[in-house]
Every structure is written in C-alpha cells, then in structure tokens.
C-alpha cells in the first residue's frame, strides 16, 4: 500500500511540508497513506524503520569511561596519587606500589558503585517512558510513544500527552492544553474541520494536535503526520524525560555532616602529625602517615552511598510494582504517615458486576459473576423473569452511553475500557443486547464525556430520524436532570416522593457496598439541552469487591502508625461499607458538600478524625493534603485524572495509577503503581523505610570505625608511644572496612519490626541518641582495646613492627565484628546474626585477604606484617570479639531503660 500512497510526511523530498490544517480528513489519510482503522502492524514496523523512533534525541548514556574518569576528580584520590609519586621519588618504591594498588581498588569500587547507580536510573527512565493509544488494523493498542509512526491513528483521551503532530479526525468536546508549545494557558477547542490554506500560527490550527501538548478535556482521534524531531515541539526544544537525580534532603544533610566530620578529622590529623613532628618523627614518614589517616577518617563515600542505597531502593520497589521517578520520593516514602487513597480499583478490585436494578419501580436481581455475559434476571420473588421493555430500554441506554467494549480472548471475557461501563455492558449482554449491533443501529453523533467533576456522561444518537440522548452517572447527578420516569413503557411524571424512594434504594444498596448508577434518556434532544428534562430509566447497583491484599495492607498501616484515608467520587455509604470491610478504623465520613462548607481552619482541626471523603471532586484533594500537612503529617496521595495533578504535586509523595492513570497524573506524581494496588503503596513505604534504616546502619558502622581509628592514633600520640600503624596499614584498614562490609550493610535485609514502628519524623536527623551512643561506645572501645594491646606488647618487649602488626590485625578484626553489631541499633546481634548473606561473603573474603597478607611472607615487607602463631591469632580474635558484649550491653540498656538512653523514635 505505501507504494501507491507513499506518505509524504517527514520525507526529505517535501521541502515545504503540506499545510495539513487546510486539507480534509480524507486528503490527509490519502497523503500519509493510511485509513480510518489505522496502519497494519507490518506497515507500522516498516515505517518505524523508515522514519526512526518518535523521540527527540537518542537517550544519552553516561559512558563507562566518563564514570571512570570522574573517579579521579575526587580530591582524596588525587592526594593519594600524589603520595604515591612522593613515595616513589623518595625511594619508597614498595610503599608506592602498595598505595597505588589501594588507590586502584578505591577507584574501581567507586566506579562500580556509581556505574550501577547510573544504569538503574537509566532503566528507570526507560520504564517511565510514555505510552500512546493507537488503532492498528482497527484494533485499539497501547504502545510506547516512541513507536508511533506517521500514518498512525492515535486516540486521545482526557489527560493524555499527545505523542506526535497529528491532524484531528474526530473530536468530542476535545480541548488541548498547548501551553508547553504556545505559552497560552487556556485550553484550545479542537475540531476536524479543514481551515483556510494560510500559514496559520500554531495556536490557531484548531484541527491539529501537537506533540508534547496535553488533552485537557474530552476525547477524539487524530492521524499522525510527523514524529520525533520533525514535530513542532522537536523544532523548538528538546523534550526531556525527567527522572531527576538531584540531591535529596538526606543527601544534602549527609553532605553537610560529611564536610563537618571531614574538617574535624583534618584538625585531629594535623594535631597528631604536628605532635609527631614535634617529637622528632621524620618529616616524610609523618607526611605519608598524615595523608593516610586523613583518607581513612574522612567519610568521603557518604553521598555516593546514599545515592546507591536510594537507587537500590528504587530497583526493589519496581520489583514490588512501584515505579519511582525521583530519588527524593524514595526517601519521602520512608516517612509517610498518611495515605490518601482512591477507592475504586486501588482498594477494590475494579471488577464490577451489576447485581441489582430498580426498573419501572420494580426491583430486579441480576445473577452471574465477573465479565462473563451469562446470568439471569430475577424478580422480587427470586423467580426468573422475562426481559421487560423497561429493562430493555434501561440497558440500551447503558450500552449506548458507554465506550467500553466486551471482548472474548485467551479463553476469557475481558473489558477494554472503564470497568463500570463494562459491568453495564455485561448486564445488557445477559439480556441479549449486543453493544456493537446497537451502536450500528443508533450511531453516536455527539457526547458530553464523563468526568469526575460532573460524575455523569451523556451521548446523543441518531435513531431513525430522531436524536435521542442517553445518559448514565451518579444517581444524584442524573436525577437532578430528570423530570419524568419510564414505567411499563410509558413516560410518567417523577415527583419528589418518587425521587426520595429512588434515593432510599440507592442508600440501601450503597450501605451494602454497591456502586450505584442511574440511567436516563431524552427524546428529541440536542446536545445543549440533553442533560435537562430527561426520563429516569433505572438504577443499577454494582458490586466491586475489596482487594484481599488491601485488607492486609490496611492492617500493616495500623501497626506502622500510618493512617489510611479514602477519597472517592462514590456514594458515602458505599465508601463507608468498603472502609469497614477493609478493617479501617471507624471515623467520620465527610461528603464533598460538607467539605465545601468547612473552613480551612476547621478542616485542619478535624482532619485526623475523617477516614472517608465521598462524592468529592479531585480539586478537593488539594485541601485535604494541605490540612494534613498543616498538622505536620507526611502525606501520600493517589490520583489518576488531569484534575488530580495539583494534589499529586502538593503531596509529599504523589502516586499515579499505572493502568488507569492519565499521562498528566503520571507526570505530576513521584511514583506510579504498576498494578494500581493500595498494597503496593504500603510495600513501597516498607522499602523506603528499609533504605533509610540501611543508610543508618552503614553510616553508624563507618563512623564508629573511624572513631576507633582516631582514638587509637590520638591516644598513642597523647600517651607518647610510637604510632601504632603504618600509612599502608591505615589505608588497608580503611579499604577493608569502608569497602565491601559497609556496602553489604547498605543491602541488609529488613528487620522484622520495620512496619511495627511509628513513621520517622523527617525533620529528626539521622543521628538518633541510640545510634550516636553505639557509634561513640563502639569507637571508644575499639580505640582503647587496640591501644591497650599495642602498649602491652611494647611493654612486654615485643619489637615495634610486631606490636604494630598485631594491633593492625586486631583493628581489622574488630571492625568485622562491629559490622554485625551495626545491623541493628536495638536488636541483639544474636538474633539471626548471619541473615545478611552479602555481609557474610564480604567479611569471609576480607578475612581470607587478611590471612594472606599476614601469613604469606611476600606481603610482609609491603604491609609491615609477620606470620602470626595460632595463639596470637586466638589472642587478637578474642580481643576483637569483646566488642560484641560491649555493644550488646549498650543495646540491652537502651531496650530496657529507654528513658536513660533516649530511644530512637522521634
Ligand atoms: P475513586 O475516586 O475511588 O476512584 P470513583 O471511581 O467512584 O472513585 P469517579 O471515577 O470520580 O470516582 O466516579 C464518581 C462517580 O461517577 C461514581 O461514583 C459513579 O457514580 C459515576 N461514574 C463513574 N464512572 C462513570 C462512567 N463511566 N460514566 C458515568 N458515570 C460514572
């Protein structure tokens, strides 16, 4: 086909691109070589090869070389390199080689860490890539926006981001927010009408949609004329796929702490070196020693480790179906204290089935399960009934005013589109009404699409010379526009008593957890007056069972000190019933109308008592977030529509729905639920808490080790004994500690009580009294025990190199024992001590390395070691092991006397 109608879009040959806005829809179809049902999959593939992906620029990868080179920008690495050169030039060749090897290890470690973090961020970018809805061979498909090609027919819905420049082929109340392109903030109405052939400015091309703009309302379809860099958007700017990796508050905080500790360490190092020189130590030796000590005690890896931990958290969250787009979100997730969640689909399964109907004043029960169109209609006595004219007319209205489609594939019945509509279509199919047949008999000519604010939808149809409007929606919204009702095939007046009766039944059904919709019709209608003076046809009550896993997640929230709140457009009683079924705490149910009557002050005062907000519109969500935030809570808020975006942005963590959410909501949110499931939010919070807990473990261990080294060195200087370690030994200790064991702590498995603690106060720093006590006591003990060992060895007449070597081994071993202790700041180390397989492997490997450099004579000169005898190994290991009972005692005191040593919760 393209041979006949070679698409002209994008071809280099067409110097002046066609004025698409001046062509008729048929002309556009012809020129881009496509048709109403879209391209075939083969044509699409061929065009993708021909025109390339619909992207503005190839994804820029940070090259491995770049990352490697960046390692050498680190000041400490540079100092060490300088030290290598100085050692080499002054005849200390062996030392130079050892330091060079240590630098190499440090660089490789830094490189591997950063490389992995970068790759996971890139993977994130790819996963967060937008999608587009297209027709291919008449079938609606959702594809990555990058695969859209010229000639594709794209379907546009409220909240979509337009994937490419396209000519509108159909529009229902369609309006686009083109501010990204034109700066104009009011939405622009779109129609398929051809325009004059002039060169119109973009803002006036009302039959074109442009890549990067947003569907503000309505729905429509358009045929793509140009993609990628050839779009208007591509011409003016680059669309950046935003996965921000800017510093998080925690990173900034740690950066500050790191700098502060660095300065303090530098002062201590200068003092030790100064004292040494004053006592007459050789200048070069003190210079090398000073550098080594500085490198060892400055926690230079801190910010990088935070990034890595956050990135690891992101990966673990994706495995649990939560896609996080920004690193600060991972951090904020760990502090969430309130989750404001939608009901339908998030807390419930979104598998609707019509159970009850009120038609022509009679109650009807519908049987059957799921979307399978098999079931019976039973009368009030539970006897099967013939489908009356009233039931038929009501279901016809339901089908015609719906967009969803019922399909059978892979041995199952599925709904494409909104499950609420799906339930109505299935009920109609049970009564023998086929939606495709009906749609062909009564073609739709116009519509007022559904929106959460209007809570209803109305369509206009051409039925044998007459225009009839059909509508469905929330009962109060639809009934407000009804003047009559259909009973036994006749239109009769609908008085206040009738309305009260209908509402009474709605309340009864809602109290059982059913979602209730009303159906209506208007004959001889025009779109302008379609929603006034309608005839009420029926109420339909549909069941949407709560998700089993949501019930458990609510329970977890309870123990984790997190308050779940339901915010729904549904009926208050339906919402209350779902809340009760999920085991949520009882509290106030507030409707949108009541909320409106409340001042911000009143709301902030009573917000913690309210568990359900019903019949609210998305704009109310902003006030609810605000009220919680004023109380100091950290709020997560879910949303799927265009109007949810402001609340998603305002919440600490905005959460979009991966399946039903609009592009707008996904872009505004920090996290997307790939399975739209409430339980996933709770899982992500657990991962967020884990990330923070592990950063604390890492940090505690690292600092406690540094304190131990400083106490040992400073202690020796003050006690006027020789320095207990050589420069190379200090560097080795630093690498053995800061390297693998510390990293293994950053991936420690969760402690069982992670979700049994109150949420962390985001303003409280990382150093809680419990952690600080452990750091200080652990550091002091390590420093003193090693200093004691060193001085005792010297007193007992051991040669200095041997005393140094034994102290070195004892120091390294004590750090390994300490690593296990820092797996928790309150639990005993004896509780599942070897659960962290990474730590076991890291320590195992380091012990083997230590044994080699101590026992193998080839390393003796370089590391200043000598082969230890068995009793000596036993001695240093036993001394090192004393750190365990000491830290255990601290933890025991903290657990049993929390008042003395303040507990870690804020
Ligand atoms: P949640 O906010 O928890 O997802 P919800 O799905 O009920 O709840 P909305 O989608 O805003 O929220 O729907 C609000 C009301 O509009 C519903 O209670 C229902 O009465 C009505 N409604 C929902 N879907 C449709 C639809 N496709 N057509 C007409 N009316 C609908």
PDB file of C-alpha atoms in Angstrom, residues 92-99 101-102 725-732 805 808 853-854 856-866:
ATOM      1  CA  UNK A  92      59.976   4.035  48.942  1.00  0.00           C
ATOM      2  CA  UNK A  93      59.132   2.002  45.833  1.00  0.00           C
ATOM      3  CA  UNK A  94      57.303  -0.747  47.658  1.00  0.00           C
ATOM      4  CA  UNK A  95      55.085   1.673  49.552  1.00  0.00           C
ATOM      5  CA  UNK A  96      54.386   3.499  46.321  1.00  0.00           C
ATOM      6  CA  UNK A  97      53.212   0.281  44.668  1.00  0.00           C
ATOM      7  CA  UNK A  98      51.003  -0.673  47.615  1.00  0.00           C
ATOM      8  CA  UNK A  99      49.410   2.772  47.785  1.00  0.00           C
ATOM      9  CA  UNK A 101      47.127  -0.680  44.313  1.00  0.00           C
ATOM     10  CA  UNK A 102      44.971   0.649  47.143  1.00  0.00           C
ATOM     11  CA  UNK A 725      50.027   1.684  62.414  1.00  0.00           C
ATOM     12  CA  UNK A 726      51.934   2.451  59.227  1.00  0.00           C
ATOM     13  CA  UNK A 727      50.420   4.575  56.477  1.00  0.00           C
ATOM     14  CA  UNK A 728      49.827   1.466  54.357  1.00  0.00           C
ATOM     15  CA  UNK A 729      48.161  -0.352  57.226  1.00  0.00           C
ATOM     16  CA  UNK A 730      45.780   2.547  57.837  1.00  0.00           C
ATOM     17  CA  UNK A 731      44.869   2.665  54.175  1.00  0.00           C
ATOM     18  CA  UNK A 732      44.277  -1.064  54.193  1.00  0.00           C
ATOM     19  CA  UNK A 805      51.281  -5.820  63.060  1.00  0.00           C
ATOM     20  CA  UNK A 808      46.684  -3.917  62.805  1.00  0.00           C
ATOM     21  CA  UNK A 853      48.797 -10.609  53.796  1.00  0.00           C
ATOM     22  CA  UNK A 854      49.615 -11.677  57.352  1.00  0.00           C
ATOM     23  CA  UNK A 856      52.286 -15.033  53.211  1.00  0.00           C
ATOM     24  CA  UNK A 857      55.881 -13.774  53.509  1.00  0.00           C
ATOM     25  CA  UNK A 858      55.718 -11.980  50.109  1.00  0.00           C
ATOM     26  CA  UNK A 859      53.415  -9.353  51.598  1.00  0.00           C
ATOM     27  CA  UNK A 860      55.323  -8.847  54.809  1.00  0.00           C
ATOM     28  CA  UNK A 861      57.557  -6.045  53.593  1.00  0.00           C
ATOM     29  CA  UNK A 862      54.744  -4.097  51.937  1.00  0.00           C
ATOM     30  CA  UNK A 863      52.237  -4.333  54.789  1.00  0.00           C
ATOM     31  CA  UNK A 864      54.693  -4.414  57.672  1.00  0.00           C
ATOM     32  CA  UNK A 865      53.234  -7.736  58.815  1.00  0.00           C
ATOM     33  CA  UNK A 866      54.701 -11.001  60.062  1.00  0.00           C
TER      34      UNK A 866
END
